[in-house]
Amino acid sequence: MALLTSAEEAPAAPERRAAHGPRVLLSAREDQLDSTLALRRVAAHLGDLRPVGWSDLDPLPVAALVCDDVPATERLLGLGVPVVHLSSGHPGPGAEDTPPRGALGRIHRPGWLPLSAPLVRGARPTGLLAPQRTGRSRTRSGTLLLLSLWCVPDAEAEAFATGALRGLVGAALHRTGSCTVVADTGLALLRSALGGLAERPGLRLRRAAEVDTDALHADAAVFLASPVLGALALAQARRAPLAPLPPLGAAQRDLAEQVAEVLPLPSAGDPDDPGLWALSAAAATGPWHLLDPALDDLRGAQRVARTLRQLALAPL
């Protein structure tokens, strides 16, 4: 339940701009990729609010944004702190995104992706949680592989890491010269699975809570990612090609099936497929033009930040 605090990569700019503004607590599940991505994207739009972490609760913040962590939201509500509770990821079949009673519930859901179930009490869809900067480097190179092992069974995660992942990373190093693997959890497993490759120049393994994934994507030529909402939002906002990794766990499989009904995306299942690594002009924008522009709402992060500012300045 910690604020993202990497000195180089955390959303420090809002804090510097508003050193004397109203104090708001920001919290996310650091072992859930969607949660860390959502927090960073909202934090970029805080304006005059001053972010604080769990170590700075005296005096209590005037409001809080909590991504996904129900116990954290309940604790803050118990302390009398108004909370915006953001559900950032796909809940999976049969699961419910139910914000704790007393919190303002928000759900990350692109407008083009139909809701898999009716919205629960007190929750509103946000639209797409897009990165603050949608441009990409003109000299982008290498591969960004964004991996979520959140709620993936151990045996399934190990089979993927020691099999398909090794093949994809090896091919990425060969085809694009470098590969940055960003994962939310299971870093020890991944280091072990990539043993031997780890000594090759150009390979980096990073924890999602400690890096600016959106900035890494801006510099990467090839984007491979777990089928999660945060990765879809990143590629859509930048009109960038995305090849989803094989889905792991029930939630990823359910989301991948829903996306496939709306949007044709290439698969990152075969590392020997030369089309996966092609950087042709034809693949420069991905299939995002096929979506209905009326449903193309990229303002989710701004909308959540505005709700937090309203709560901080005029608490309920």
mmCIF file of C-alpha atoms in Angstrom:
data_model
loop_
_atom_site.group_PDB
_atom_site.id
_atom_site.type_symbol
_atom_site.label_atom_id
_atom_site.label_comp_id
_atom_site.label_asym_id
_atom_site.label_seq_id
_atom_site.Cartn_x
_atom_site.Cartn_y
_atom_site.Cartn_z
ATOM 1 C CA MET A 1 0.000 0.000 0.000
ATOM 2 C CA ALA A 2 2.863 2.357 -0.710
ATOM 3 C CA LEU A 3 3.178 5.468 -2.788
ATOM 4 C CA LEU A 4 5.405 4.909 -5.811
ATOM 5 C CA THR A 5 8.602 6.576 -4.695
ATOM 6 C CA SER A 6 11.401 5.813 -7.168
ATOM 7 C CA ALA A 7 13.462 9.001 -7.212
ATOM 8 C CA GLU A 8 13.815 9.007 -10.983
ATOM 9 C CA GLU A 9 10.583 7.456 -12.199
ATOM 10 C CA ALA A 10 7.770 8.180 -9.705
ATOM 11 C CA PRO A 11 5.241 10.930 -10.464
ATOM 12 C CA ALA A 12 7.257 13.571 -8.652
ATOM 13 C CA ALA A 13 6.428 16.509 -10.890
ATOM 14 C CA PRO A 14 2.995 17.222 -9.331
ATOM 15 C CA GLU A 15 4.612 17.160 -5.886
ATOM 16 C CA ARG A 16 7.270 19.694 -6.898
ATOM 17 C CA ARG A 17 4.680 21.981 -8.464
ATOM 18 C CA ALA A 18 2.459 21.922 -5.392
ATOM 19 C CA ALA A 19 4.785 21.786 -2.404
ATOM 20 C CA HIS A 20 2.231 23.647 -0.290
ATOM 21 C CA GLY A 21 -1.025 22.373 -1.829
ATOM 22 C CA PRO A 22 -3.647 20.168 -0.179
ATOM 23 C CA ARG A 23 -2.152 16.825 0.829
ATOM 24 C CA VAL A 24 -3.636 13.715 -0.824
ATOM 25 C CA LEU A 25 -2.554 10.135 -0.312
ATOM 26 C CA LEU A 26 -1.873 8.021 -3.409
ATOM 27 C CA SER A 27 -1.802 4.245 -3.089
ATOM 28 C CA ALA A 28 -1.763 1.290 -5.460
ATOM 29 C CA ARG A 29 -1.141 -2.427 -5.406
ATOM 30 C CA GLU A 30 2.515 -2.540 -6.442
ATOM 31 C CA ASP A 31 2.238 -6.226 -7.400
ATOM 32 C CA GLN A 32 -0.533 -5.532 -9.954
ATOM 33 C CA LEU A 33 0.572 -4.012 -13.252
ATOM 34 C CA ASP A 34 -2.727 -2.291 -14.052
ATOM 35 C CA SER A 35 -2.760 -0.712 -10.597
ATOM 36 C CA THR A 36 0.706 0.844 -10.850
ATOM 37 C CA LEU A 37 0.038 2.123 -14.383
ATOM 38 C CA ALA A 38 -3.273 3.663 -13.331
ATOM 39 C CA LEU A 39 -1.767 5.473 -10.339
ATOM 40 C CA ARG A 40 1.022 7.029 -12.381
ATOM 41 C CA ARG A 41 -1.341 8.222 -15.106
ATOM 42 C CA VAL A 42 -3.734 9.875 -12.665
ATOM 43 C CA ALA A 43 -0.864 11.358 -10.626
ATOM 44 C CA ALA A 44 0.335 13.232 -13.698
ATOM 45 C CA HIS A 45 -2.842 15.374 -13.574
ATOM 46 C CA LEU A 46 -2.984 16.334 -9.887
ATOM 47 C CA GLY A 47 -2.360 20.027 -10.491
ATOM 48 C CA ASP A 48 -2.192 21.851 -7.145
ATOM 49 C CA LEU A 49 -2.548 18.712 -5.007
ATOM 50 C CA ARG A 50 0.454 17.433 -3.036
ATOM 51 C CA PRO A 51 0.892 13.611 -3.041
ATOM 52 C CA VAL A 52 1.947 11.866 0.165
ATOM 53 C CA GLY A 53 2.491 8.230 1.136
ATOM 54 C CA TRP A 54 1.534 5.949 3.987
ATOM 55 C CA SER A 55 4.499 7.133 6.066
ATOM 56 C CA ASP A 56 3.087 10.668 6.091
ATOM 57 C CA LEU A 57 -0.344 10.360 7.725
ATOM 58 C CA ASP A 58 0.161 13.024 10.389
ATOM 59 C CA PRO A 59 -1.740 15.166 9.813
ATOM 60 C CA LEU A 60 -4.226 13.116 7.845
ATOM 61 C CA PRO A 61 -4.465 13.887 4.121
ATOM 62 C CA VAL A 62 -7.583 15.717 2.998
ATOM 63 C CA ALA A 63 -8.407 12.951 0.493
ATOM 64 C CA ALA A 64 -6.953 9.819 -1.077
ATOM 65 C CA LEU A 65 -6.792 7.922 -4.341
ATOM 66 C CA VAL A 66 -6.523 4.167 -3.880
ATOM 67 C CA CYS A 67 -6.117 1.876 -6.861
ATOM 68 C CA ASP A 68 -7.583 -1.598 -6.293
ATOM 69 C CA ASP A 69 -6.490 -2.098 -2.672
ATOM 70 C CA VAL A 70 -9.766 -2.608 -0.782
ATOM 71 C CA PRO A 71 -8.169 -2.983 2.692
ATOM 72 C CA ALA A 72 -6.290 0.296 2.146
ATOM 73 C CA THR A 73 -9.508 2.077 1.200
ATOM 74 C CA GLU A 74 -11.315 0.658 4.222
ATOM 75 C CA ARG A 75 -8.497 1.736 6.529
ATOM 76 C CA LEU A 76 -8.577 5.296 5.211
ATOM 77 C CA LEU A 77 -12.354 5.506 5.436
ATOM 78 C CA GLY A 78 -12.067 4.332 9.023
ATOM 79 C CA LEU A 79 -9.701 7.232 9.687
ATOM 80 C CA GLY A 80 -12.210 9.646 8.193
ATOM 81 C CA VAL A 81 -10.321 10.293 4.934
ATOM 82 C CA PRO A 82 -12.517 10.635 1.813
ATOM 83 C CA VAL A 83 -11.393 8.134 -0.846
ATOM 84 C CA VAL A 84 -11.644 7.765 -4.616
ATOM 85 C CA HIS A 85 -11.356 4.008 -5.138
ATOM 86 C CA LEU A 86 -10.240 3.137 -8.684
ATOM 87 C CA SER A 87 -10.563 -0.406 -10.033
ATOM 88 C CA SER A 88 -7.879 -0.400 -12.704
ATOM 89 C CA GLY A 89 -7.919 -3.874 -14.234
ATOM 90 C CA HIS A 90 -10.236 -6.450 -15.739
ATOM 91 C CA PRO A 91 -11.874 -8.333 -12.852
ATOM 92 C CA GLY A 92 -12.193 -11.661 -14.643
ATOM 93 C CA PRO A 93 -15.202 -13.929 -15.122
ATOM 94 C CA GLY A 94 -17.640 -13.904 -12.233
ATOM 95 C CA ALA A 95 -15.732 -11.253 -10.265
ATOM 96 C CA GLU A 96 -17.153 -7.904 -9.203
ATOM 97 C CA ASP A 97 -15.513 -4.490 -9.002
ATOM 98 C CA THR A 98 -17.282 -3.400 -5.820
ATOM 99 C CA PRO A 99 -15.842 -0.299 -4.150
ATOM 100 C CA PRO A 100 -16.026 -0.252 -0.357
ATOM 101 C CA ARG A 101 -19.136 1.488 0.956
ATOM 102 C CA GLY A 102 -18.425 5.167 1.515
ATOM 103 C CA ALA A 103 -15.808 5.492 -1.244
ATOM 104 C CA LEU A 104 -16.312 7.093 -4.645
ATOM 105 C CA GLY A 105 -15.922 4.128 -7.009
ATOM 106 C CA ARG A 106 -14.379 4.427 -10.462
ATOM 107 C CA ILE A 107 -13.716 1.613 -12.949
ATOM 108 C CA HIS A 108 -11.158 1.720 -15.749
ATOM 109 C CA ARG A 109 -12.948 0.591 -18.881
ATOM 110 C CA PRO A 110 -12.426 1.732 -22.491
ATOM 111 C CA GLY A 111 -15.676 2.840 -24.103
ATOM 112 C CA TRP A 112 -15.209 0.463 -27.037
ATOM 113 C CA LEU A 113 -14.972 -2.578 -24.781
ATOM 114 C CA PRO A 114 -18.449 -3.631 -23.626
ATOM 115 C CA LEU A 115 -18.975 -4.120 -19.921
ATOM 116 C CA SER A 116 -18.896 -7.821 -19.106
ATOM 117 C CA ALA A 117 -21.435 -7.299 -16.308
ATOM 118 C CA PRO A 118 -23.691 -4.490 -15.047
ATOM 119 C CA LEU A 119 -21.906 -1.844 -13.016
ATOM 120 C CA VAL A 120 -22.060 -2.500 -9.307
ATOM 121 C CA ARG A 121 -23.347 -0.040 -6.736
ATOM 122 C CA GLY A 122 -21.474 3.241 -6.599
ATOM 123 C CA ALA A 123 -19.087 2.604 -9.505
ATOM 124 C CA ARG A 124 -18.656 4.648 -12.677
ATOM 125 C CA PRO A 125 -16.587 3.853 -15.789
ATOM 126 C CA THR A 126 -13.704 6.272 -16.369
ATOM 127 C CA GLY A 127 -12.959 5.904 -20.041
ATOM 128 C CA LEU A 128 -9.398 5.115 -21.093
ATOM 129 C CA LEU A 129 -6.589 5.851 -18.597
ATOM 130 C CA ALA A 130 -4.139 7.198 -21.162
ATOM 131 C CA PRO A 131 -0.562 8.357 -20.510
ATOM 132 C CA GLN A 132 -0.022 12.084 -20.135
ATOM 133 C CA ARG A 133 2.298 12.214 -23.154
ATOM 134 C CA THR A 134 1.117 10.400 -26.258
ATOM 135 C CA GLY A 135 4.170 11.056 -28.457
ATOM 136 C CA ARG A 136 6.839 8.453 -29.212
ATOM 137 C CA SER A 137 10.546 8.829 -29.890
ATOM 138 C CA ARG A 138 11.484 9.143 -33.557
ATOM 139 C CA THR A 139 14.591 7.071 -32.840
ATOM 140 C CA ARG A 140 12.796 4.318 -30.914
ATOM 141 C CA SER A 141 14.479 0.937 -30.853
ATOM 142 C CA GLY A 142 14.422 -2.396 -29.090
ATOM 143 C CA THR A 143 11.547 -4.289 -27.506
ATOM 144 C CA LEU A 144 9.447 -3.563 -24.438
ATOM 145 C CA LEU A 145 7.909 -6.709 -22.997
ATOM 146 C CA LEU A 146 5.286 -5.826 -20.389
ATOM 147 C CA LEU A 147 4.329 -8.844 -18.293
ATOM 148 C CA SER A 148 1.657 -9.237 -15.623
ATOM 149 C CA LEU A 149 1.788 -12.283 -13.366
ATOM 150 C CA TRP A 150 -0.831 -10.828 -11.009
ATOM 151 C CA CYS A 151 -3.168 -13.615 -9.855
ATOM 152 C CA VAL A 152 -1.600 -16.098 -12.292
ATOM 153 C CA PRO A 153 -1.286 -19.617 -10.795
ATOM 154 C CA ASP A 154 2.318 -20.443 -9.902
ATOM 155 C CA ALA A 155 2.550 -23.461 -12.186
ATOM 156 C CA GLU A 156 1.201 -21.509 -15.149
ATOM 157 C CA ALA A 157 3.564 -18.600 -14.515
ATOM 158 C CA GLU A 158 6.571 -20.928 -14.255
ATOM 159 C CA ALA A 159 5.664 -22.805 -17.445
ATOM 160 C CA PHE A 160 5.381 -19.522 -19.366
ATOM 161 C CA ALA A 161 8.586 -18.046 -17.924
ATOM 162 C CA THR A 162 10.743 -21.074 -18.656
ATOM 163 C CA GLY A 163 9.202 -21.703 -22.070
ATOM 164 C CA ALA A 164 7.542 -19.011 -24.173
ATOM 165 C CA LEU A 165 9.156 -16.073 -22.364
ATOM 166 C CA ARG A 166 12.702 -17.323 -22.940
ATOM 167 C CA GLY A 167 11.928 -17.763 -26.615
ATOM 168 C CA LEU A 168 10.423 -14.303 -26.988
ATOM 169 C CA VAL A 169 13.240 -12.553 -25.118
ATOM 170 C CA GLY A 170 15.896 -14.399 -27.119
ATOM 171 C CA ALA A 171 14.194 -13.487 -30.393
ATOM 172 C CA ALA A 172 13.750 -9.864 -29.290
ATOM 173 C CA LEU A 173 17.460 -9.549 -28.530
ATOM 174 C CA HIS A 174 18.336 -11.067 -31.884
ATOM 175 C CA ARG A 175 15.779 -9.143 -33.954
ATOM 176 C CA THR A 176 15.700 -5.725 -32.267
ATOM 177 C CA GLY A 177 19.009 -5.541 -30.395
ATOM 178 C CA SER A 178 17.602 -5.032 -26.899
ATOM 179 C CA CYS A 179 14.726 -6.127 -24.681
ATOM 180 C CA THR A 180 13.373 -4.566 -21.499
ATOM 181 C CA VAL A 181 11.149 -6.903 -19.507
ATOM 182 C CA VAL A 182 8.876 -5.087 -17.054
ATOM 183 C CA ALA A 183 6.870 -7.269 -14.678
ATOM 184 C CA ASP A 184 4.635 -6.618 -11.691
ATOM 185 C CA THR A 185 5.550 -9.649 -9.606
ATOM 186 C CA GLY A 186 7.519 -12.906 -9.841
ATOM 187 C CA LEU A 187 10.852 -11.184 -10.468
ATOM 188 C CA ALA A 188 12.829 -13.996 -8.835
ATOM 189 C CA LEU A 189 11.118 -16.535 -11.079
ATOM 190 C CA LEU A 190 11.857 -14.436 -14.150
ATOM 191 C CA ARG A 191 15.529 -13.964 -13.261
ATOM 192 C CA SER A 192 15.887 -17.710 -12.868
ATOM 193 C CA ALA A 193 14.000 -18.461 -16.089
ATOM 194 C CA LEU A 194 16.105 -15.997 -18.073
ATOM 195 C CA GLY A 195 19.361 -17.367 -16.697
ATOM 196 C CA GLY A 196 21.965 -17.417 -19.424
ATOM 197 C CA LEU A 197 20.192 -14.689 -21.361
ATOM 198 C CA ALA A 198 20.730 -12.289 -18.485
ATOM 199 C CA GLU A 199 24.425 -11.979 -19.353
ATOM 200 C CA ARG A 200 23.655 -10.818 -22.877
ATOM 201 C CA PRO A 201 23.951 -7.070 -23.478
ATOM 202 C CA GLY A 202 20.680 -5.309 -24.088
ATOM 203 C CA LEU A 203 18.512 -7.285 -21.666
ATOM 204 C CA ARG A 204 16.995 -5.495 -18.678
ATOM 205 C CA LEU A 205 14.538 -6.864 -16.116
ATOM 206 C CA ARG A 206 12.590 -4.257 -14.139
ATOM 207 C CA ARG A 207 9.810 -4.166 -11.540
ATOM 208 C CA ALA A 208 6.781 -2.253 -12.769
ATOM 209 C CA ALA A 209 6.379 -0.250 -9.564
ATOM 210 C CA GLU A 210 9.906 1.152 -9.927
ATOM 211 C CA VAL A 211 9.979 2.360 -13.539
ATOM 212 C CA ASP A 212 8.049 4.685 -15.810
ATOM 213 C CA THR A 213 6.571 2.135 -18.195
ATOM 214 C CA ASP A 214 4.933 4.792 -20.352
ATOM 215 C CA ALA A 215 8.321 6.436 -20.973
ATOM 216 C CA LEU A 216 9.911 3.085 -21.792
ATOM 217 C CA HIS A 217 7.165 2.465 -24.330
ATOM 218 C CA ALA A 218 7.800 5.816 -25.992
ATOM 219 C CA ASP A 219 11.390 4.728 -26.702
ATOM 220 C CA ALA A 220 10.632 1.129 -27.792
ATOM 221 C CA ALA A 221 10.079 -0.003 -31.380
ATOM 222 C CA VAL A 222 8.276 -3.262 -30.571
ATOM 223 C CA PHE A 223 5.651 -3.642 -27.832
ATOM 224 C CA LEU A 224 4.700 -7.074 -26.470
ATOM 225 C CA ALA A 225 2.383 -7.091 -23.471
ATOM 226 C CA SER A 226 0.092 -9.209 -21.372
ATOM 227 C CA PRO A 227 -3.546 -8.654 -22.323
ATOM 228 C CA VAL A 228 -4.340 -6.167 -19.561
ATOM 229 C CA LEU A 229 -6.215 -2.863 -19.690
ATOM 230 C CA GLY A 230 -3.193 -0.704 -18.885
ATOM 231 C CA ALA A 231 -1.248 -2.061 -21.861
ATOM 232 C CA LEU A 232 -4.211 -1.698 -24.214
ATOM 233 C CA ALA A 233 -4.682 1.898 -23.087
ATOM 234 C CA LEU A 234 -1.015 2.685 -23.686
ATOM 235 C CA ALA A 235 -1.019 1.335 -27.248
ATOM 236 C CA GLN A 236 -4.390 2.839 -28.157
ATOM 237 C CA ALA A 237 -3.541 6.316 -26.872
ATOM 238 C CA ARG A 238 -0.365 6.367 -28.965
ATOM 239 C CA ARG A 239 -1.853 4.555 -31.948
ATOM 240 C CA ALA A 240 1.035 2.104 -31.602
ATOM 241 C CA PRO A 241 1.244 -1.547 -32.650
ATOM 242 C CA LEU A 242 0.726 -4.076 -29.864
ATOM 243 C CA ALA A 243 1.179 -7.829 -29.923
ATOM 244 C CA PRO A 244 -0.467 -9.419 -26.853
ATOM 245 C CA LEU A 245 1.394 -12.168 -25.055
ATOM 246 C CA PRO A 246 -0.410 -15.466 -24.497
ATOM 247 C CA PRO A 247 -2.974 -14.742 -21.747
ATOM 248 C CA LEU A 248 -2.141 -16.116 -18.320
ATOM 249 C CA GLY A 249 -4.796 -16.726 -15.676
ATOM 250 C CA ALA A 250 -8.561 -16.486 -15.872
ATOM 251 C CA ALA A 251 -8.822 -12.681 -15.960
ATOM 252 C CA GLN A 252 -6.358 -12.277 -18.845
ATOM 253 C CA ARG A 253 -8.025 -15.040 -20.859
ATOM 254 C CA ASP A 254 -11.451 -13.487 -20.345
ATOM 255 C CA LEU A 255 -10.243 -10.032 -21.398
ATOM 256 C CA ALA A 256 -8.365 -11.416 -24.404
ATOM 257 C CA GLU A 257 -11.549 -13.101 -25.627
ATOM 258 C CA GLN A 258 -13.535 -9.878 -25.284
ATOM 259 C CA VAL A 259 -10.893 -7.806 -27.073
ATOM 260 C CA ALA A 260 -10.659 -10.330 -29.920
ATOM 261 C CA GLU A 261 -14.366 -9.843 -30.635
ATOM 262 C CA VAL A 262 -13.797 -6.127 -31.244
ATOM 263 C CA LEU A 263 -10.199 -5.620 -32.317
ATOM 264 C CA PRO A 264 -7.835 -7.745 -34.466
ATOM 265 C CA LEU A 265 -4.444 -7.760 -32.765
ATOM 266 C CA PRO A 266 -1.478 -9.922 -33.802
ATOM 267 C CA SER A 267 -0.360 -12.597 -31.349
ATOM 268 C CA ALA A 268 3.043 -12.759 -29.703
ATOM 269 C CA GLY A 269 2.761 -16.523 -29.413
ATOM 270 C CA ASP A 270 5.434 -17.442 -31.986
ATOM 271 C CA PRO A 271 8.872 -15.849 -31.516
ATOM 272 C CA ASP A 272 9.957 -17.182 -34.929
ATOM 273 C CA ASP A 273 7.254 -15.218 -36.758
ATOM 274 C CA PRO A 274 9.151 -12.486 -38.651
ATOM 275 C CA GLY A 275 6.001 -10.367 -38.804
ATOM 276 C CA LEU A 276 6.121 -9.996 -35.033
ATOM 277 C CA TRP A 277 9.350 -8.022 -35.301
ATOM 278 C CA ALA A 278 8.604 -6.101 -38.498
ATOM 279 C CA LEU A 279 8.873 -2.340 -38.130
ATOM 280 C CA SER A 280 7.257 -1.485 -41.466
ATOM 281 C CA ALA A 281 5.251 1.683 -42.054
ATOM 282 C CA ALA A 282 2.150 -0.445 -42.519
ATOM 283 C CA ALA A 283 2.383 -1.546 -38.902
ATOM 284 C CA ALA A 284 3.170 1.906 -37.546
ATOM 285 C CA THR A 285 -0.236 2.680 -36.083
ATOM 286 C CA GLY A 286 -1.843 -0.656 -35.260
ATOM 287 C CA PRO A 287 -5.540 -1.385 -35.814
ATOM 288 C CA TRP A 288 -6.907 1.393 -33.623
ATOM 289 C CA HIS A 289 -8.496 3.229 -36.572
ATOM 290 C CA LEU A 290 -11.083 0.436 -36.684
ATOM 291 C CA LEU A 291 -12.646 1.604 -33.422
ATOM 292 C CA ASP A 292 -15.663 3.904 -33.314
ATOM 293 C CA PRO A 293 -14.270 7.422 -32.731
ATOM 294 C CA ALA A 294 -17.338 8.246 -30.634
ATOM 295 C CA LEU A 295 -16.166 5.660 -28.091
ATOM 296 C CA ASP A 296 -12.527 6.756 -28.192
ATOM 297 C CA ASP A 297 -12.370 8.553 -24.828
ATOM 298 C CA LEU A 298 -8.771 9.069 -23.659
ATOM 299 C CA ARG A 299 -9.546 11.358 -20.711
ATOM 300 C CA GLY A 300 -9.983 8.797 -17.952
ATOM 301 C CA ALA A 301 -6.905 9.843 -15.979
ATOM 302 C CA GLN A 302 -7.877 13.514 -16.102
ATOM 303 C CA ARG A 303 -11.418 12.621 -15.053
ATOM 304 C CA VAL A 304 -10.262 10.636 -12.000
ATOM 305 C CA ALA A 305 -7.816 13.388 -11.037
ATOM 306 C CA ARG A 306 -10.590 15.970 -11.280
ATOM 307 C CA THR A 307 -12.782 13.867 -8.977
ATOM 308 C CA LEU A 308 -9.926 13.662 -6.475
ATOM 309 C CA ARG A 309 -9.385 17.443 -6.619
ATOM 310 C CA GLN A 310 -13.090 18.050 -6.032
ATOM 311 C CA LEU A 311 -13.039 15.656 -3.081
ATOM 312 C CA ALA A 312 -9.937 17.315 -1.634
ATOM 313 C CA LEU A 313 -11.241 20.858 -1.968
ATOM 314 C CA ALA A 314 -14.861 20.173 -1.017
ATOM 315 C CA PRO A 315 -14.966 16.858 0.890
ATOM 316 C CA LEU A 316 -18.305 15.119 1.291
#
